[in-house]
mmCIF file of C-alpha atoms and ligand atoms in Angstrom:
data_model
loop_
_atom_site.group_PDB
_atom_site.id
_atom_site.type_symbol
_atom_site.label_atom_id
_atom_site.label_comp_id
_atom_site.label_asym_id
_atom_site.label_seq_id
_atom_site.Cartn_x
_atom_site.Cartn_y
_atom_site.Cartn_z
ATOM 1 C CA UNK U 1 159.448 -44.335 219.533
ATOM 2 C CA UNK U 2 156.431 -42.279 218.818
ATOM 3 C CA UNK U 3 156.135 -41.360 215.271
ATOM 4 C CA UNK U 4 154.170 -38.324 213.810
ATOM 5 C CA UNK U 5 152.376 -37.957 210.449
ATOM 6 C CA UNK U 6 150.952 -34.803 209.053
ATOM 7 C CA UNK U 7 148.129 -35.277 206.551
ATOM 8 C CA UNK U 8 146.796 -32.189 204.476
ATOM 9 C CA UNK U 9 143.109 -32.052 203.967
ATOM 10 C CA UNK U 10 142.592 -34.676 206.652
ATOM 11 C CA UNK U 11 139.025 -33.525 207.900
ATOM 12 C CA UNK U 12 137.251 -35.653 205.503
ATOM 13 C CA UNK U 13 137.422 -38.209 202.523
ATOM 14 C CA UNK U 14 140.589 -39.938 201.796
ATOM 15 C CA UNK U 15 142.753 -37.816 203.945
ATOM 16 C CA UNK U 16 140.631 -38.601 207.121
ATOM 17 C CA UNK U 17 140.901 -42.230 206.472
ATOM 18 C CA UNK U 18 144.681 -42.111 205.995
ATOM 19 C CA UNK U 19 144.726 -40.328 209.444
ATOM 20 C CA UNK U 20 142.583 -43.054 210.922
ATOM 21 C CA UNK U 21 144.564 -45.899 209.442
ATOM 22 C CA UNK U 22 148.015 -44.389 210.217
ATOM 23 C CA UNK U 23 146.873 -43.936 213.879
ATOM 24 C CA UNK U 24 146.020 -47.691 213.964
ATOM 25 C CA UNK U 25 149.733 -48.191 213.030
ATOM 26 C CA UNK U 26 150.687 -46.161 216.049
ATOM 27 C CA UNK U 27 151.278 -42.826 214.575
ATOM 28 C CA UNK U 28 150.464 -39.648 216.274
ATOM 29 C CA UNK U 29 148.231 -38.095 213.460
ATOM 30 C CA UNK U 30 148.439 -34.322 212.781
ATOM 31 C CA UNK U 31 145.049 -33.531 211.087
ATOM 32 C CA UNK U 32 145.783 -30.648 208.688
ATOM 33 C CA UNK U 33 142.591 -28.865 207.820
ATOM 34 C CA UNK U 34 141.795 -25.173 206.620
ATOM 35 C CA UNK U 35 138.643 -24.924 208.539
ATOM 36 C CA UNK U 36 139.040 -25.092 212.400
ATOM 37 C CA UNK U 37 135.514 -26.545 213.114
ATOM 38 C CA UNK U 38 135.794 -29.137 210.432
ATOM 39 C CA UNK U 39 139.365 -30.016 211.641
ATOM 40 C CA UNK U 40 138.379 -30.182 215.242
ATOM 41 C CA UNK U 41 135.382 -32.225 214.520
ATOM 42 C CA UNK U 42 137.447 -34.665 212.664
ATOM 43 C CA UNK U 43 139.955 -34.791 215.528
ATOM 44 C CA UNK U 44 137.320 -35.507 218.062
ATOM 45 C CA UNK U 45 135.985 -38.334 215.764
ATOM 46 C CA UNK U 46 139.412 -39.821 215.605
ATOM 47 C CA UNK U 47 140.163 -39.446 219.279
ATOM 48 C CA UNK U 48 136.751 -41.136 219.988
ATOM 49 C CA UNK U 49 138.120 -44.121 218.039
ATOM 50 C CA UNK U 50 141.250 -44.163 219.971
ATOM 51 C CA UNK U 51 143.587 -42.224 217.755
ATOM 52 C CA UNK U 52 146.203 -39.715 219.165
ATOM 53 C CA UNK U 53 145.169 -37.029 216.803
ATOM 54 C CA UNK U 54 145.795 -33.283 216.780
ATOM 55 C CA UNK U 55 144.373 -30.479 214.772
ATOM 56 C CA UNK U 56 146.837 -28.494 212.729
ATOM 57 C CA UNK U 57 145.335 -25.314 211.041
ATOM 58 C CA UNK U 58 146.654 -25.454 207.511
ATOM 59 C CA UNK U 59 145.579 -23.945 204.216
ATOM 60 C CA UNK U 60 148.033 -25.251 201.748
ATOM 61 C CA UNK U 61 147.386 -22.162 199.471
ATOM 62 C CA UNK U 62 148.229 -19.569 202.293
ATOM 63 C CA UNK U 63 151.888 -19.070 202.870
ATOM 64 C CA UNK U 64 151.364 -17.785 206.328
ATOM 65 C CA UNK U 65 149.274 -20.746 207.331
ATOM 66 C CA UNK U 66 151.858 -23.108 206.017
ATOM 67 C CA UNK U 67 154.667 -21.377 207.909
ATOM 68 C CA UNK U 68 152.456 -21.359 211.045
ATOM 69 C CA UNK U 69 151.775 -25.098 210.705
ATOM 70 C CA UNK U 70 155.557 -25.918 210.243
ATOM 71 C CA UNK U 71 156.185 -23.789 213.273
ATOM 72 C CA UNK U 72 153.487 -25.631 215.347
ATOM 73 C CA UNK U 73 154.924 -29.058 214.551
ATOM 74 C CA UNK U 74 158.302 -28.006 215.196
ATOM 75 C CA UNK U 75 157.348 -26.568 218.556
ATOM 76 C CA UNK U 76 155.353 -29.645 219.667
ATOM 77 C CA UNK U 77 157.385 -32.535 218.151
ATOM 78 C CA UNK U 78 160.763 -31.102 216.792
ATOM 79 C CA UNK U 79 160.726 -33.492 213.724
ATOM 80 C CA UNK U 80 158.060 -35.137 211.474
ATOM 81 C CA UNK U 81 158.004 -38.688 210.243
ATOM 82 C CA UNK U 82 155.420 -38.748 207.586
ATOM 83 C CA UNK U 83 153.917 -36.008 205.368
ATOM 84 C CA UNK U 84 150.974 -36.783 203.236
ATOM 85 C CA UNK U 85 150.283 -33.998 200.555
ATOM 86 C CA UNK U 86 146.600 -35.255 200.294
ATOM 87 C CA UNK U 87 144.508 -31.798 200.101
ATOM 88 C CA UNK U 88 143.260 -31.396 196.495
ATOM 89 C CA UNK U 89 140.342 -29.787 194.472
ATOM 90 C CA UNK U 90 138.807 -30.744 191.030
ATOM 91 C CA UNK U 91 138.058 -27.182 190.065
ATOM 92 C CA UNK U 92 135.068 -25.738 188.571
ATOM 93 C CA UNK U 93 133.428 -27.675 185.524
ATOM 94 C CA UNK U 94 133.243 -24.967 182.793
ATOM 95 C CA UNK U 95 131.249 -25.587 179.574
ATOM 96 C CA UNK U 96 131.620 -28.975 178.536
ATOM 97 C CA UNK U 97 134.763 -29.410 180.478
ATOM 98 C CA UNK U 98 136.868 -29.742 177.517
ATOM 99 C CA UNK U 99 140.339 -27.995 177.110
ATOM 100 C CA UNK U 100 138.894 -25.457 174.651
ATOM 101 C CA UNK U 101 136.386 -24.169 177.422
ATOM 102 C CA UNK U 102 139.006 -24.150 180.192
ATOM 103 C CA UNK U 103 139.492 -20.760 181.723
ATOM 104 C CA UNK U 104 142.993 -19.628 183.267
ATOM 105 C CA UNK U 105 141.188 -18.693 186.368
ATOM 106 C CA UNK U 106 140.159 -22.425 187.149
ATOM 107 C CA UNK U 107 143.664 -23.642 185.954
ATOM 108 C CA UNK U 108 145.361 -21.298 188.430
ATOM 109 C CA UNK U 109 143.013 -22.147 191.220
ATOM 110 C CA UNK U 110 143.568 -25.934 190.855
ATOM 111 C CA UNK U 111 147.361 -25.634 190.527
ATOM 112 C CA UNK U 112 147.334 -23.337 193.571
ATOM 113 C CA UNK U 113 146.144 -26.210 195.766
ATOM 114 C CA UNK U 114 147.146 -29.407 193.949
ATOM 115 C CA UNK U 115 150.569 -28.215 192.777
ATOM 116 C CA UNK U 116 151.909 -25.118 194.408
ATOM 117 C CA UNK U 117 150.473 -26.000 197.628
ATOM 118 C CA UNK U 118 152.373 -29.297 197.694
ATOM 119 C CA UNK U 119 155.586 -27.510 197.075
ATOM 120 C CA UNK U 120 154.908 -24.935 199.784
ATOM 121 C CA UNK U 121 154.071 -27.461 202.333
ATOM 122 C CA UNK U 122 156.808 -29.862 201.420
ATOM 123 C CA UNK U 123 159.502 -27.235 201.463
ATOM 124 C CA UNK U 124 158.120 -25.893 204.853
ATOM 125 C CA UNK U 125 158.123 -29.374 206.476
ATOM 126 C CA UNK U 126 161.350 -30.645 204.836
ATOM 127 C CA UNK U 127 163.651 -29.372 207.703
ATOM 128 C CA UNK U 128 161.497 -31.432 210.175
ATOM 129 C CA UNK U 129 161.364 -34.413 207.950
ATOM 130 C CA UNK U 130 165.181 -34.438 207.676
ATOM 131 C CA UNK U 131 165.373 -34.638 211.502
ATOM 132 C CA UNK U 132 163.401 -37.793 211.534
ATOM 133 C CA UNK U 133 165.336 -41.047 211.225
ATOM 134 C CA UNK U 134 163.679 -42.302 207.909
ATOM 135 C CA UNK U 135 160.872 -39.879 206.867
ATOM 136 C CA UNK U 136 158.449 -40.518 204.167
ATOM 137 C CA UNK U 137 156.476 -38.291 201.970
ATOM 138 C CA UNK U 138 153.421 -39.367 199.858
ATOM 139 C CA UNK U 139 151.977 -37.199 197.370
ATOM 140 C CA UNK U 140 148.289 -38.237 196.713
ATOM 141 C CA UNK U 141 148.018 -38.414 192.804
ATOM 142 C CA UNK U 142 145.670 -39.880 190.263
ATOM 143 C CA UNK U 143 145.722 -42.083 187.190
ATOM 144 C CA UNK U 144 144.171 -39.224 185.469
ATOM 145 C CA UNK U 145 147.572 -37.602 185.796
ATOM 146 C CA UNK U 146 149.207 -40.495 183.856
ATOM 147 C CA UNK U 147 150.500 -39.378 180.574
ATOM 148 C CA UNK U 148 150.716 -43.126 179.478
ATOM 149 C CA UNK U 149 147.105 -43.896 180.471
ATOM 150 C CA UNK U 150 145.781 -40.437 178.959
ATOM 151 C CA UNK U 151 147.216 -41.200 175.663
ATOM 152 C CA UNK U 152 146.226 -44.800 175.233
ATOM 153 C CA UNK U 153 143.194 -44.861 172.840
ATOM 154 C CA UNK U 154 142.101 -48.235 174.298
ATOM 155 C CA UNK U 155 142.515 -47.395 177.820
ATOM 156 C CA UNK U 156 139.767 -46.043 180.320
ATOM 157 C CA UNK U 157 141.156 -42.516 180.339
ATOM 158 C CA UNK U 158 140.943 -41.976 176.507
ATOM 159 C CA UNK U 159 137.385 -40.452 176.901
ATOM 160 C CA UNK U 160 138.486 -37.769 179.312
ATOM 161 C CA UNK U 161 139.831 -34.467 177.662
ATOM 162 C CA UNK U 162 140.209 -31.798 180.316
ATOM 163 C CA UNK U 163 143.164 -29.579 181.495
ATOM 164 C CA UNK U 164 142.976 -28.475 185.242
ATOM 165 C CA UNK U 165 142.826 -31.499 187.230
ATOM 166 C CA UNK U 166 144.516 -34.058 185.102
ATOM 167 C CA UNK U 167 147.484 -31.833 184.333
ATOM 168 C CA UNK U 168 147.784 -30.818 188.070
ATOM 169 C CA UNK U 169 148.344 -34.436 188.889
ATOM 170 C CA UNK U 170 150.743 -34.876 185.937
ATOM 171 C CA UNK U 171 152.711 -31.951 187.407
ATOM 172 C CA UNK U 172 152.503 -33.473 190.851
ATOM 173 C CA UNK U 173 154.001 -36.738 189.554
ATOM 174 C CA UNK U 174 156.935 -34.881 188.129
ATOM 175 C CA UNK U 175 157.446 -32.934 191.437
ATOM 176 C CA UNK U 176 157.372 -36.290 193.206
ATOM 177 C CA UNK U 177 160.246 -37.572 190.946
ATOM 178 C CA UNK U 178 162.286 -34.511 191.397
ATOM 179 C CA UNK U 179 161.984 -34.488 195.155
ATOM 180 C CA UNK U 180 162.958 -38.124 195.156
ATOM 181 C CA UNK U 181 166.154 -37.532 193.149
ATOM 182 C CA UNK U 182 167.053 -34.534 195.401
ATOM 183 C CA UNK U 183 166.688 -36.660 198.574
ATOM 184 C CA UNK U 184 168.008 -40.007 196.899
ATOM 185 C CA UNK U 185 171.008 -40.066 199.156
ATOM 186 C CA UNK U 186 168.905 -39.460 202.329
ATOM 187 C CA UNK U 187 166.619 -41.660 204.208
ATOM 188 C CA UNK U 188 163.547 -39.822 202.963
ATOM 189 C CA UNK U 189 161.408 -41.696 200.586
ATOM 190 C CA UNK U 190 159.125 -39.783 198.234
ATOM 191 C CA UNK U 191 156.349 -41.473 196.319
ATOM 192 C CA UNK U 192 153.105 -40.680 194.455
ATOM 193 C CA UNK U 193 150.261 -42.843 195.283
ATOM 194 C CA UNK U 194 146.744 -43.140 193.563
ATOM 195 C CA UNK U 195 143.900 -43.907 195.773
ATOM 196 C CA UNK U 196 141.730 -44.784 192.679
ATOM 197 C CA UNK U 197 138.268 -43.749 191.886
ATOM 198 C CA UNK U 198 136.909 -43.511 195.479
ATOM 199 C CA UNK U 199 133.589 -42.484 196.840
ATOM 200 C CA UNK U 200 133.962 -39.051 198.399
ATOM 201 C CA UNK U 201 132.594 -35.379 198.328
ATOM 202 C CA UNK U 202 135.105 -34.959 195.423
ATOM 203 C CA UNK U 203 132.943 -36.797 192.993
ATOM 204 C CA UNK U 204 129.550 -36.727 194.597
ATOM 205 C CA UNK U 205 130.448 -40.236 196.125
ATOM 206 C CA UNK U 206 130.259 -41.849 192.713
ATOM 207 C CA UNK U 207 133.691 -43.569 193.176
ATOM 208 C CA UNK U 208 134.275 -47.364 192.875
ATOM 209 C CA UNK U 209 135.618 -47.873 196.390
ATOM 210 C CA UNK U 210 135.204 -46.607 199.816
ATOM 211 C CA UNK U 211 137.528 -43.910 201.271
ATOM 212 C CA UNK U 212 138.960 -46.632 203.578
ATOM 213 C CA UNK U 213 139.919 -48.718 200.407
ATOM 214 C CA UNK U 214 141.307 -45.569 198.693
ATOM 215 C CA UNK U 215 143.433 -44.924 201.655
ATOM 216 C CA UNK U 216 145.026 -48.396 201.733
ATOM 217 C CA UNK U 217 147.647 -48.037 199.036
ATOM 218 C CA UNK U 218 148.804 -44.829 200.576
ATOM 219 C CA UNK U 219 149.115 -46.309 204.114
ATOM 220 C CA UNK U 220 150.896 -49.411 202.632
ATOM 221 C CA UNK U 221 153.629 -47.214 201.164
ATOM 222 C CA UNK U 222 153.904 -45.215 204.586
ATOM 223 C CA UNK U 223 154.142 -48.260 206.632
ATOM 224 C CA UNK U 224 156.087 -50.772 204.557
ATOM 225 C CA UNK U 225 159.548 -51.923 205.422
ATOM 226 C CA UNK U 226 162.228 -49.702 205.958
ATOM 227 C CA UNK U 227 164.287 -48.532 203.139
ATOM 228 C CA UNK U 228 161.379 -48.853 200.564
ATOM 229 C CA UNK U 229 161.360 -47.532 197.239
ATOM 230 C CA UNK U 230 161.458 -43.702 196.293
ATOM 231 C CA UNK U 231 160.471 -41.950 193.222
ATOM 232 C CA UNK U 232 157.556 -44.434 192.498
ATOM 233 C CA UNK U 233 153.981 -44.111 191.140
ATOM 234 C CA UNK U 234 151.799 -46.844 192.714
ATOM 235 C CA UNK U 235 148.260 -47.347 193.808
ATOM 236 C CA UNK U 236 144.746 -48.575 192.612
ATOM 237 C CA UNK U 237 143.928 -49.073 188.897
ATOM 238 C CA UNK U 238 140.769 -47.699 187.389
ATOM 239 C CA UNK U 239 139.295 -50.825 186.191
ATOM 240 C CA UNK U 240 139.087 -52.670 189.639
ATOM 241 C CA UNK U 241 135.631 -51.780 191.125
ATOM 242 C CA UNK U 242 135.641 -52.276 194.814
ATOM 243 C CA UNK U 243 138.851 -54.050 194.720
ATOM 244 C CA UNK U 244 141.564 -53.596 197.305
ATOM 245 C CA UNK U 245 144.563 -54.818 195.053
ATOM 246 C CA UNK U 246 147.074 -52.184 193.968
ATOM 247 C CA UNK U 247 150.441 -52.004 192.394
ATOM 248 C CA UNK U 248 152.820 -50.011 190.176
ATOM 249 C CA UNK U 249 151.240 -47.475 187.771
ATOM 250 C CA UNK U 250 152.599 -46.009 184.569
ATOM 251 C CA UNK U 251 153.708 -42.387 184.824
HETATM 252 N N1 NAP D 1 138.121 -39.296 195.210
HETATM 253 C C1 NAP D 1 138.718 -39.765 194.137
HETATM 254 O O1 NAP D 1 138.194 -40.581 193.290
HETATM 255 C C2 NAP D 1 140.159 -39.624 193.988
HETATM 256 C C3 NAP D 1 140.893 -40.331 193.049
HETATM 257 C C4 NAP D 1 142.230 -39.950 192.786
HETATM 258 C C5 NAP D 1 142.931 -38.958 193.605
HETATM 259 N N2 NAP D 1 142.180 -38.263 194.539
HETATM 260 C C6 NAP D 1 142.933 -37.285 195.361
HETATM 261 O O2 NAP D 1 142.648 -37.637 196.808
HETATM 262 C C7 NAP D 1 142.823 -36.403 197.514
HETATM 263 C C8 NAP D 1 141.824 -36.454 198.507
HETATM 264 O O3 NAP D 1 140.541 -36.375 197.754
HETATM 265 P P1 NAP D 1 139.057 -36.812 198.392
HETATM 266 O O4 NAP D 1 138.439 -37.688 197.353
HETATM 267 O O5 NAP D 1 139.281 -37.198 199.804
HETATM 268 O O6 NAP D 1 138.468 -35.412 198.206
HETATM 269 P P2 NAP D 1 137.540 -34.583 199.458
HETATM 270 O O7 NAP D 1 136.589 -35.476 200.101
HETATM 271 O O8 NAP D 1 136.977 -33.517 198.623
HETATM 272 O O9 NAP D 1 138.574 -34.023 200.362
HETATM 273 C C9 NAP D 1 139.521 -32.969 199.945
HETATM 274 C C10 NAP D 1 140.205 -32.509 201.210
HETATM 275 O O10 NAP D 1 141.197 -31.443 200.853
HETATM 276 C C11 NAP D 1 140.896 -30.396 201.544
HETATM 277 N N3 NAP D 1 141.311 -29.205 200.917
HETATM 278 C C12 NAP D 1 140.919 -28.607 199.774
HETATM 279 N N4 NAP D 1 141.681 -27.384 199.494
HETATM 280 C C13 NAP D 1 142.551 -27.337 200.570
HETATM 281 C C14 NAP D 1 143.328 -26.316 201.022
HETATM 282 N N5 NAP D 1 143.578 -25.103 200.157
HETATM 283 N N6 NAP D 1 143.980 -26.350 202.165
HETATM 284 C C15 NAP D 1 143.886 -27.396 202.984
HETATM 285 N N7 NAP D 1 142.929 -28.462 202.734
HETATM 286 C C16 NAP D 1 142.265 -28.187 201.429
HETATM 287 C C17 NAP D 1 139.371 -30.286 201.776
HETATM 288 O O11 NAP D 1 139.150 -29.499 202.916
HETATM 289 P P3 NAP D 1 137.643 -28.778 203.093
HETATM 290 O O12 NAP D 1 136.764 -29.773 203.761
HETATM 291 O O13 NAP D 1 137.886 -27.655 203.894
HETATM 292 O O14 NAP D 1 137.070 -28.538 201.787
HETATM 293 C C18 NAP D 1 139.296 -31.842 202.311
HETATM 294 O O15 NAP D 1 139.798 -32.060 203.466
HETATM 295 C C19 NAP D 1 142.867 -35.345 196.466
HETATM 296 O O16 NAP D 1 144.284 -34.914 196.300
HETATM 297 C C20 NAP D 1 142.363 -35.913 195.193
HETATM 298 O O17 NAP D 1 142.811 -35.138 194.059
HETATM 299 C C21 NAP D 1 140.882 -38.600 194.793
#
């Protein structure tokens, strides 16, 4: 049976790679992008590589756009097998980037995309996910959202002291856990996955690994055996330059 996957922010970076790899697994990939030109360009590239890819206009911070995307997916497919909440922003770097120089404007902006956008898109798509035989949701998270890692003085996250992006991913992790609990008795699996520090526009391409490697643990969770885990946080670990190994991460 043909399966569909909607990936937010799929016009570039890790989202694009998730789309490309899911297409290789036989999914029809719905490329969510807020800019039509960037979205259509990505779709053309995916199609040139053999993917069954479609553009879905989707700005996760715009309620009308989210509703229109859900209506478009429903009209064409009637159901949705996979949702990847990948769209994310780092936010402006203010002052020295420390908590004491953070502005509420930046904090709100980051949460609009990384947190509120995820809830808006998930709730809009859930009726379609419930119609699929065994849908899966992955929220693309980060190890910088791990409270355990952030508070370990011997760990790699200790030197980072910042609010907007790390707290947005901590919130995303809890959101993942809460959806997993609500949907526990359904076939829908909900997990948070960390691509690890990946070379994309997000960080001026300073990451340890390629976007294709970053997408791997996400695609693994989405294509693993039926009835897999729910409410888990997995992915690449920080201190693993260039590696392709991944596993459970501390919340
Ligand atoms: N790169 C890393 O090291 C790393 C590590 C851990 C987690 N992550 C997470 O991985 C995800 C993807 O990051 P990336 O590295 O691939 O970054 P990226 O190359 O900057 O791509 C981000 C994507 O999100 C889209 N986006 C941003 N705001 C949006 C909105 N309001 N509506 C719809 N799409 C929106 C962007 O679209 P435009 O092209 O229109 O801006 C772009 O397609 C993010 O959630 C990020 O937090 C990244």
